[in-house]
């Protein structure tokens, strides 16, 4: 009997590899989690030591594991992967059990030896593996949980599955009567060709007309295309749209001066869906889909080719006169832009200030004048200029070296007889938001590349506070593209990993930030929910407001944030955001907006008036969700 009792008390612990859990539930800001490999796809290596097993992630990242209170110990060796040796990477690894910190590595850098983790997890329901960016951004932050194991007293550890949400469409369907959409202001330079298309929803056909157009400017009543050129000046006029159901009018201002991109660009970019798989056929399909889907009726206009259109073979990317050549995937670039323009849209191109683009194709170094001239001759209206290989040319990391290549291309663009929106893509180095305007940029990337995860999108979006003082019409902070719909960075696409609530947060925040809105999805696979996110005119109007103010954070408490953007009519667009894992009530006080005690509130996603409220407005907001409202002082 005594022997039987002793046997009954024996506990047989079992060890489970961290790499055996489901890595798809890891939320991280860049890349895809890797089993037994680094986030870059190489063997796990920390401080010269190679590890056979583990997880490769990227800061910022979070991985929640359910132990069911049956865990015993967690062990691992952590550090920055050697694949980024010599970089500025800085990372801190943390382990949280049931909301309490049980391990912190301290800040680690590239080249540091691995640090051991060996902690008790007894009695804990859940643990969370966290990698922070060390407080200096996530550049090169490749993080390894090497030889990670979980010892269980019984049962098995399980990845905490992220909540599933129903994709609820909030955007009302457009009325059958005309509604004029898109920007209410447009800028062109004196004597340059004007390329702008008025847009409207409602039953087709729609006829456009305008009063008091400036001399030299004409309007095509069937297409809504504005064309011609004009002398320097500010020209307000009324635009009208009429169909068999009724008519609509709207005030519009044409500004001929030194600034273009008076509202943030609205359009599409090929990189986040096709990357190196892009070709002429896919770009044409994207342009056609922008029209056929109805997106163009809401003001979306740019069709931008990203990397991989030029020739990759060294020394073969230019003709005898130094003109850049297209690769075989783009047989006739001028024919492509003519097709895009014929749909009432605009065309964008990409290159780099170094000798090669990010993907290793011929770029602009030493040929800036020739390339700017060629882009204009092809008919492009937008240029994304990506740092990449110029890092091998720059003498150091000084501000003058960051600015130099962008100033050179600015001078080249100024020599051509065409307005080309100039997008500086250099990931926020040297605090580009402080000097992008001086260099002649129309917009500038403030961050590294975005991916379709909550950690990436929220980490980028909510870090933009404080940049608002540098944004204005013609100069926009760019937190990177929209990661909605089918994305994939190559031939294999997948639906965005953002939940529906996170997608509402994504679009709402980018509109409050007055950010360029560039769709990164396959335009031929836009489902009704994704389309509803991109075709809400009251939400888009926040982004396109003529005053051009960028929103900022006005309140922050308990994982909830309130952001506000002043609008031209004296009202405020306000986002009530919940960054927590459970629903929360979020409140905006009229004191935060510095407005009188009474104000009218309108739900912008639902396009519905909510009434007049005294002193404040509160709303229950779901996990990772938002309530976007317009607050108008009474």
mmCIF file of C-alpha atoms in Angstrom, residues 195-493:
data_model
loop_
_atom_site.group_PDB
_atom_site.id
_atom_site.type_symbol
_atom_site.label_atom_id
_atom_site.label_comp_id
_atom_site.label_asym_id
_atom_site.label_seq_id
_atom_site.Cartn_x
_atom_site.Cartn_y
_atom_site.Cartn_z
ATOM 1 C CA UNK A 195 -3.587 66.270 -64.989
ATOM 2 C CA UNK A 196 -6.574 65.956 -62.678
ATOM 3 C CA UNK A 197 -9.847 64.033 -62.904
ATOM 4 C CA UNK A 198 -12.988 65.016 -61.042
ATOM 5 C CA UNK A 199 -14.769 62.012 -59.586
ATOM 6 C CA UNK A 200 -18.269 61.265 -58.346
ATOM 7 C CA UNK A 201 -20.428 58.377 -57.185
ATOM 8 C CA UNK A 202 -23.962 57.764 -58.390
ATOM 9 C CA UNK A 203 -25.650 56.286 -61.438
ATOM 10 C CA UNK A 204 -23.682 56.563 -64.663
ATOM 11 C CA UNK A 205 -23.390 58.439 -66.912
ATOM 12 C CA UNK A 206 -22.436 61.549 -64.973
ATOM 13 C CA UNK A 207 -21.835 64.856 -66.740
ATOM 14 C CA UNK A 208 -19.387 67.359 -65.221
ATOM 15 C CA UNK A 209 -19.373 71.116 -65.659
ATOM 16 C CA UNK A 210 -17.577 74.040 -64.055
ATOM 17 C CA UNK A 211 -17.861 77.802 -63.871
ATOM 18 C CA UNK A 212 -15.020 80.329 -64.043
ATOM 19 C CA UNK A 213 -12.235 78.018 -65.183
ATOM 20 C CA UNK A 214 -8.937 79.887 -65.599
ATOM 21 C CA UNK A 215 -7.695 80.741 -69.078
ATOM 22 C CA UNK A 216 -5.939 77.801 -70.733
ATOM 23 C CA UNK A 217 -7.776 75.144 -68.710
ATOM 24 C CA UNK A 218 -10.589 72.947 -70.019
ATOM 25 C CA UNK A 219 -12.879 70.262 -68.598
ATOM 26 C CA UNK A 220 -14.089 67.150 -70.417
ATOM 27 C CA UNK A 221 -17.732 66.877 -69.355
ATOM 28 C CA UNK A 222 -17.899 63.106 -69.964
ATOM 29 C CA UNK A 223 -14.721 62.019 -68.181
ATOM 30 C CA UNK A 224 -14.276 64.818 -65.653
ATOM 31 C CA UNK A 225 -10.678 65.280 -66.821
ATOM 32 C CA UNK A 226 -9.169 68.724 -66.272
ATOM 33 C CA UNK A 227 -6.395 69.597 -68.720
ATOM 34 C CA UNK A 228 -4.344 72.457 -70.124
ATOM 35 C CA UNK A 229 -2.024 74.806 -68.241
ATOM 36 C CA UNK A 230 -2.378 78.127 -66.485
ATOM 37 C CA UNK A 231 -0.489 81.116 -65.167
ATOM 38 C CA UNK A 232 0.482 81.442 -61.530
ATOM 39 C CA UNK A 233 -2.503 82.117 -59.302
ATOM 40 C CA UNK A 234 -5.234 80.693 -57.084
ATOM 41 C CA UNK A 235 -8.447 79.842 -58.931
ATOM 42 C CA UNK A 236 -11.558 78.920 -56.925
ATOM 43 C CA UNK A 237 -14.552 77.677 -58.895
ATOM 44 C CA UNK A 238 -17.614 75.470 -58.592
ATOM 45 C CA UNK A 239 -17.667 71.955 -60.008
ATOM 46 C CA UNK A 240 -21.021 70.363 -60.812
ATOM 47 C CA UNK A 241 -22.024 66.758 -61.511
ATOM 48 C CA UNK A 242 -25.372 65.713 -62.971
ATOM 49 C CA UNK A 243 -27.041 62.400 -63.788
ATOM 50 C CA UNK A 244 -30.627 61.304 -64.392
ATOM 51 C CA UNK A 245 -31.237 61.135 -60.632
ATOM 52 C CA UNK A 246 -30.184 64.682 -59.797
ATOM 53 C CA UNK A 247 -27.181 66.959 -59.430
ATOM 54 C CA UNK A 248 -24.498 67.971 -56.956
ATOM 55 C CA UNK A 249 -22.001 70.813 -56.665
ATOM 56 C CA UNK A 250 -18.838 71.453 -54.737
ATOM 57 C CA UNK A 251 -16.339 74.271 -54.324
ATOM 58 C CA UNK A 252 -12.907 73.503 -55.739
ATOM 59 C CA UNK A 253 -9.614 75.386 -55.873
ATOM 60 C CA UNK A 254 -6.928 75.074 -58.542
ATOM 61 C CA UNK A 255 -3.603 76.445 -57.315
ATOM 62 C CA UNK A 256 -0.882 77.229 -59.861
ATOM 63 C CA UNK A 257 2.318 77.837 -57.954
ATOM 64 C CA UNK A 258 5.412 76.208 -56.482
ATOM 65 C CA UNK A 259 3.705 73.399 -54.570
ATOM 66 C CA UNK A 260 2.038 70.238 -55.877
ATOM 67 C CA UNK A 261 0.534 67.313 -53.915
ATOM 68 C CA UNK A 262 -1.663 69.732 -51.962
ATOM 69 C CA UNK A 263 -3.468 66.695 -50.552
ATOM 70 C CA UNK A 264 -1.861 63.304 -49.783
ATOM 71 C CA UNK A 265 -1.611 61.041 -52.862
ATOM 72 C CA UNK A 266 -4.320 58.377 -53.178
ATOM 73 C CA UNK A 267 -3.408 55.302 -55.187
ATOM 74 C CA UNK A 268 -1.779 51.891 -55.475
ATOM 75 C CA UNK A 269 1.792 50.561 -55.336
ATOM 76 C CA UNK A 270 2.910 47.197 -56.701
ATOM 77 C CA UNK A 271 5.479 46.167 -54.058
ATOM 78 C CA UNK A 272 3.404 44.758 -51.193
ATOM 79 C CA UNK A 273 1.581 42.326 -53.460
ATOM 80 C CA UNK A 274 3.881 41.572 -56.399
ATOM 81 C CA UNK A 275 7.413 42.717 -55.433
ATOM 82 C CA UNK A 276 9.735 41.232 -58.082
ATOM 83 C CA UNK A 277 6.849 39.463 -59.807
ATOM 84 C CA UNK A 278 5.485 42.747 -61.193
ATOM 85 C CA UNK A 279 5.019 43.184 -64.949
ATOM 86 C CA UNK A 280 3.176 45.284 -67.523
ATOM 87 C CA UNK A 281 0.115 43.028 -67.495
ATOM 88 C CA UNK A 282 -0.292 43.204 -63.701
ATOM 89 C CA UNK A 283 0.047 46.993 -63.681
ATOM 90 C CA UNK A 284 -2.576 47.342 -66.422
ATOM 91 C CA UNK A 285 -4.847 44.986 -64.510
ATOM 92 C CA UNK A 286 -4.438 47.107 -61.376
ATOM 93 C CA UNK A 287 -5.367 50.269 -63.287
ATOM 94 C CA UNK A 288 -8.403 48.626 -64.841
ATOM 95 C CA UNK A 289 -9.478 47.234 -61.476
ATOM 96 C CA UNK A 290 -9.211 50.679 -59.886
ATOM 97 C CA UNK A 291 -11.823 51.871 -62.359
ATOM 98 C CA UNK A 292 -13.983 48.736 -62.531
ATOM 99 C CA UNK A 293 -14.138 48.336 -58.732
ATOM 100 C CA UNK A 294 -15.362 51.907 -58.309
ATOM 101 C CA UNK A 295 -12.282 53.029 -56.352
ATOM 102 C CA UNK A 296 -11.557 55.677 -58.981
ATOM 103 C CA UNK A 297 -15.030 57.136 -58.323
ATOM 104 C CA UNK A 298 -13.837 57.966 -54.801
ATOM 105 C CA UNK A 299 -10.683 59.842 -55.837
ATOM 106 C CA UNK A 300 -8.105 57.043 -55.974
ATOM 107 C CA UNK A 301 -5.801 57.895 -58.867
ATOM 108 C CA UNK A 302 -2.122 56.810 -58.719
ATOM 109 C CA UNK A 303 -0.918 53.507 -60.223
ATOM 110 C CA UNK A 304 2.700 53.167 -59.088
ATOM 111 C CA UNK A 305 5.261 50.639 -60.330
ATOM 112 C CA UNK A 306 7.759 49.851 -57.602
ATOM 113 C CA UNK A 307 11.122 48.057 -58.040
ATOM 114 C CA UNK A 308 12.132 45.476 -60.690
ATOM 115 C CA UNK A 309 11.169 47.244 -63.940
ATOM 116 C CA UNK A 310 14.708 48.078 -65.159
ATOM 117 C CA UNK A 311 17.517 45.666 -66.120
ATOM 118 C CA UNK A 312 19.385 43.748 -63.415
ATOM 119 C CA UNK A 313 22.439 42.696 -65.469
ATOM 120 C CA UNK A 314 25.434 44.929 -64.507
ATOM 121 C CA UNK A 315 26.489 47.273 -67.300
ATOM 122 C CA UNK A 316 23.519 46.393 -69.519
ATOM 123 C CA UNK A 317 20.887 48.693 -68.034
ATOM 124 C CA UNK A 318 21.482 51.675 -70.352
ATOM 125 C CA UNK A 319 21.794 52.339 -74.064
ATOM 126 C CA UNK A 320 24.793 53.978 -75.773
ATOM 127 C CA UNK A 321 23.465 57.441 -74.865
ATOM 128 C CA UNK A 322 23.073 56.571 -71.188
ATOM 129 C CA UNK A 323 19.280 56.242 -71.240
ATOM 130 C CA UNK A 324 17.882 53.727 -68.780
ATOM 131 C CA UNK A 325 16.311 50.608 -70.298
ATOM 132 C CA UNK A 326 13.297 48.568 -69.227
ATOM 133 C CA UNK A 327 13.511 44.811 -68.808
ATOM 134 C CA UNK A 328 11.443 42.430 -70.919
ATOM 135 C CA UNK A 329 8.529 42.522 -68.461
ATOM 136 C CA UNK A 330 7.889 46.148 -69.501
ATOM 137 C CA UNK A 331 8.133 46.191 -73.319
ATOM 138 C CA UNK A 332 6.701 49.704 -73.850
ATOM 139 C CA UNK A 333 6.643 52.022 -70.858
ATOM 140 C CA UNK A 334 5.102 54.941 -72.741
ATOM 141 C CA UNK A 335 2.245 52.743 -73.952
ATOM 142 C CA UNK A 336 1.657 51.663 -70.350
ATOM 143 C CA UNK A 337 1.416 55.211 -69.007
ATOM 144 C CA UNK A 338 -0.834 56.197 -71.935
ATOM 145 C CA UNK A 339 -3.164 53.366 -70.936
ATOM 146 C CA UNK A 340 -3.183 54.532 -67.297
ATOM 147 C CA UNK A 341 -3.785 58.160 -68.276
ATOM 148 C CA UNK A 342 -6.549 57.117 -70.668
ATOM 149 C CA UNK A 343 -8.468 55.776 -67.655
ATOM 150 C CA UNK A 344 -8.220 59.167 -65.945
ATOM 151 C CA UNK A 345 -5.496 57.918 -63.581
ATOM 152 C CA UNK A 346 -1.858 58.854 -62.933
ATOM 153 C CA UNK A 347 1.313 56.779 -63.228
ATOM 154 C CA UNK A 348 4.208 56.339 -60.797
ATOM 155 C CA UNK A 349 7.733 54.909 -61.127
ATOM 156 C CA UNK A 350 10.531 53.867 -58.746
ATOM 157 C CA UNK A 351 14.316 54.060 -58.674
ATOM 158 C CA UNK A 352 17.190 54.612 -56.261
ATOM 159 C CA UNK A 353 19.953 57.240 -55.888
ATOM 160 C CA UNK A 354 22.599 54.491 -55.796
ATOM 161 C CA UNK A 355 23.792 52.378 -58.728
ATOM 162 C CA UNK A 356 21.260 49.625 -57.916
ATOM 163 C CA UNK A 357 17.731 49.483 -56.543
ATOM 164 C CA UNK A 358 16.874 47.522 -53.399
ATOM 165 C CA UNK A 359 16.230 44.427 -55.520
ATOM 166 C CA UNK A 360 19.452 44.840 -57.511
ATOM 167 C CA UNK A 361 18.175 46.518 -60.695
ATOM 168 C CA UNK A 362 19.773 49.442 -62.543
ATOM 169 C CA UNK A 363 19.222 52.735 -60.707
ATOM 170 C CA UNK A 364 19.950 56.444 -61.140
ATOM 171 C CA UNK A 365 23.439 57.109 -59.701
ATOM 172 C CA UNK A 366 25.358 59.407 -62.060
ATOM 173 C CA UNK A 367 22.416 59.585 -64.482
ATOM 174 C CA UNK A 368 19.923 61.672 -62.541
ATOM 175 C CA UNK A 369 19.276 64.249 -65.288
ATOM 176 C CA UNK A 370 18.834 61.582 -67.952
ATOM 177 C CA UNK A 371 16.497 59.511 -65.796
ATOM 178 C CA UNK A 372 14.342 62.465 -64.763
ATOM 179 C CA UNK A 373 14.049 63.427 -68.435
ATOM 180 C CA UNK A 374 13.157 59.830 -69.343
ATOM 181 C CA UNK A 375 10.522 59.554 -66.620
ATOM 182 C CA UNK A 376 8.897 62.753 -67.885
ATOM 183 C CA UNK A 377 9.047 61.553 -71.496
ATOM 184 C CA UNK A 378 7.405 58.277 -70.503
ATOM 185 C CA UNK A 379 4.659 60.309 -68.812
ATOM 186 C CA UNK A 380 5.154 59.518 -65.138
ATOM 187 C CA UNK A 381 3.545 61.658 -62.445
ATOM 188 C CA UNK A 382 5.122 60.197 -59.286
ATOM 189 C CA UNK A 383 8.647 59.096 -58.331
ATOM 190 C CA UNK A 384 9.543 56.953 -55.329
ATOM 191 C CA UNK A 385 13.282 57.419 -54.693
ATOM 192 C CA UNK A 386 14.589 54.622 -52.456
ATOM 193 C CA UNK A 387 17.905 54.919 -50.522
ATOM 194 C CA UNK A 388 19.173 51.299 -50.765
ATOM 195 C CA UNK A 389 22.580 51.000 -52.486
ATOM 196 C CA UNK A 390 23.409 54.656 -51.894
ATOM 197 C CA UNK A 391 24.381 53.508 -48.422
ATOM 198 C CA UNK A 392 27.540 52.078 -50.002
ATOM 199 C CA UNK A 393 28.357 55.478 -51.529
ATOM 200 C CA UNK A 394 27.579 57.795 -48.629
ATOM 201 C CA UNK A 395 30.749 58.831 -46.795
ATOM 202 C CA UNK A 396 29.165 58.542 -43.372
ATOM 203 C CA UNK A 397 25.893 58.759 -41.487
ATOM 204 C CA UNK A 398 25.905 62.544 -41.321
ATOM 205 C CA UNK A 399 22.884 64.673 -42.198
ATOM 206 C CA UNK A 400 24.527 66.196 -45.316
ATOM 207 C CA UNK A 401 25.157 62.690 -46.668
ATOM 208 C CA UNK A 402 21.531 61.682 -46.026
ATOM 209 C CA UNK A 403 20.321 64.788 -47.864
ATOM 210 C CA UNK A 404 22.735 64.897 -50.787
ATOM 211 C CA UNK A 405 21.270 62.319 -53.210
ATOM 212 C CA UNK A 406 17.734 63.602 -52.726
ATOM 213 C CA UNK A 407 18.808 67.185 -53.442
ATOM 214 C CA UNK A 408 20.546 66.012 -56.641
ATOM 215 C CA UNK A 409 17.397 64.343 -58.009
ATOM 216 C CA UNK A 410 15.290 67.330 -56.957
ATOM 217 C CA UNK A 411 17.395 69.549 -59.238
ATOM 218 C CA UNK A 412 16.987 67.035 -62.063
ATOM 219 C CA UNK A 413 13.205 66.923 -61.657
ATOM 220 C CA UNK A 414 13.084 70.719 -61.719
ATOM 221 C CA UNK A 415 14.544 70.653 -65.228
ATOM 222 C CA UNK A 416 11.666 68.720 -66.797
ATOM 223 C CA UNK A 417 8.393 70.178 -68.050
ATOM 224 C CA UNK A 418 6.175 67.914 -65.971
ATOM 225 C CA UNK A 419 4.866 67.788 -62.420
ATOM 226 C CA UNK A 420 6.209 64.652 -60.737
ATOM 227 C CA UNK A 421 5.337 64.025 -57.094
ATOM 228 C CA UNK A 422 8.657 63.359 -55.354
ATOM 229 C CA UNK A 423 8.548 60.698 -52.618
ATOM 230 C CA UNK A 424 11.712 60.370 -50.523
ATOM 231 C CA UNK A 425 12.072 56.778 -49.334
ATOM 232 C CA UNK A 426 14.872 56.550 -46.780
ATOM 233 C CA UNK A 427 13.095 55.127 -43.743
ATOM 234 C CA UNK A 428 13.268 58.173 -41.468
ATOM 235 C CA UNK A 429 17.058 58.414 -41.232
ATOM 236 C CA UNK A 430 18.325 61.714 -39.898
ATOM 237 C CA UNK A 431 14.753 62.634 -38.880
ATOM 238 C CA UNK A 432 13.783 63.297 -42.484
ATOM 239 C CA UNK A 433 10.491 64.909 -41.432
ATOM 240 C CA UNK A 434 12.531 67.886 -40.257
ATOM 241 C CA UNK A 435 14.283 68.495 -43.593
ATOM 242 C CA UNK A 436 12.260 66.757 -46.309
ATOM 243 C CA UNK A 437 10.609 70.019 -47.321
ATOM 244 C CA UNK A 438 13.967 71.823 -47.564
ATOM 245 C CA UNK A 439 15.254 69.184 -49.993
ATOM 246 C CA UNK A 440 12.131 69.554 -52.138
ATOM 247 C CA UNK A 441 10.296 66.367 -51.223
ATOM 248 C CA UNK A 442 6.533 66.182 -51.502
ATOM 249 C CA UNK A 443 6.352 63.251 -49.085
ATOM 250 C CA UNK A 444 8.887 61.215 -47.145
ATOM 251 C CA UNK A 445 8.938 57.843 -45.423
ATOM 252 C CA UNK A 446 9.245 58.167 -41.672
ATOM 253 C CA UNK A 447 9.687 54.465 -40.843
ATOM 254 C CA UNK A 448 10.938 51.096 -41.999
ATOM 255 C CA UNK A 449 8.784 48.832 -44.163
ATOM 256 C CA UNK A 450 5.343 47.880 -42.906
ATOM 257 C CA UNK A 451 4.014 44.313 -42.808
ATOM 258 C CA UNK A 452 0.482 43.007 -42.314
ATOM 259 C CA UNK A 453 0.634 42.441 -38.544
ATOM 260 C CA UNK A 454 -0.795 44.353 -35.609
ATOM 261 C CA UNK A 455 2.689 44.834 -34.146
ATOM 262 C CA UNK A 456 3.978 46.380 -37.368
ATOM 263 C CA UNK A 457 0.990 48.544 -38.234
ATOM 264 C CA UNK A 458 0.307 49.819 -34.720
ATOM 265 C CA UNK A 459 4.006 50.215 -33.932
ATOM 266 C CA UNK A 460 4.453 52.416 -36.978
ATOM 267 C CA UNK A 461 1.171 54.316 -36.837
ATOM 268 C CA UNK A 462 1.107 55.223 -33.161
ATOM 269 C CA UNK A 463 4.768 56.331 -33.258
ATOM 270 C CA UNK A 464 3.972 59.247 -35.590
ATOM 271 C CA UNK A 465 2.990 61.665 -32.825
ATOM 272 C CA UNK A 466 5.204 64.757 -32.881
ATOM 273 C CA UNK A 467 5.742 64.686 -36.645
ATOM 274 C CA UNK A 468 2.595 66.729 -37.241
ATOM 275 C CA UNK A 469 4.357 70.104 -37.061
ATOM 276 C CA UNK A 470 6.337 69.250 -40.218
ATOM 277 C CA UNK A 471 3.358 68.272 -42.387
ATOM 278 C CA UNK A 472 1.336 70.642 -44.549
ATOM 279 C CA UNK A 473 -0.076 70.877 -48.094
ATOM 280 C CA UNK A 474 2.682 69.730 -50.446
ATOM 281 C CA UNK A 475 4.705 68.073 -47.666
ATOM 282 C CA UNK A 476 3.496 64.813 -46.109
ATOM 283 C CA UNK A 477 4.881 62.344 -43.580
ATOM 284 C CA UNK A 478 4.602 58.835 -45.039
ATOM 285 C CA UNK A 479 4.281 55.876 -42.607
ATOM 286 C CA UNK A 480 4.277 53.431 -45.572
ATOM 287 C CA UNK A 481 1.571 51.665 -47.554
ATOM 288 C CA UNK A 482 -1.777 50.182 -46.583
ATOM 289 C CA UNK A 483 -1.606 46.438 -45.865
ATOM 290 C CA UNK A 484 -5.203 45.500 -46.631
ATOM 291 C CA UNK A 485 -6.647 42.890 -48.976
ATOM 292 C CA UNK A 486 -4.429 40.247 -50.614
ATOM 293 C CA UNK A 487 -0.740 40.934 -49.969
ATOM 294 C CA UNK A 488 2.351 38.785 -50.185
ATOM 295 C CA UNK A 489 5.451 40.536 -51.580
ATOM 296 C CA UNK A 490 5.706 38.139 -54.517
ATOM 297 C CA UNK A 491 3.803 35.530 -56.445
ATOM 298 C CA UNK A 492 2.274 33.879 -53.336
ATOM 299 C CA UNK A 493 -0.442 36.113 -51.883
#
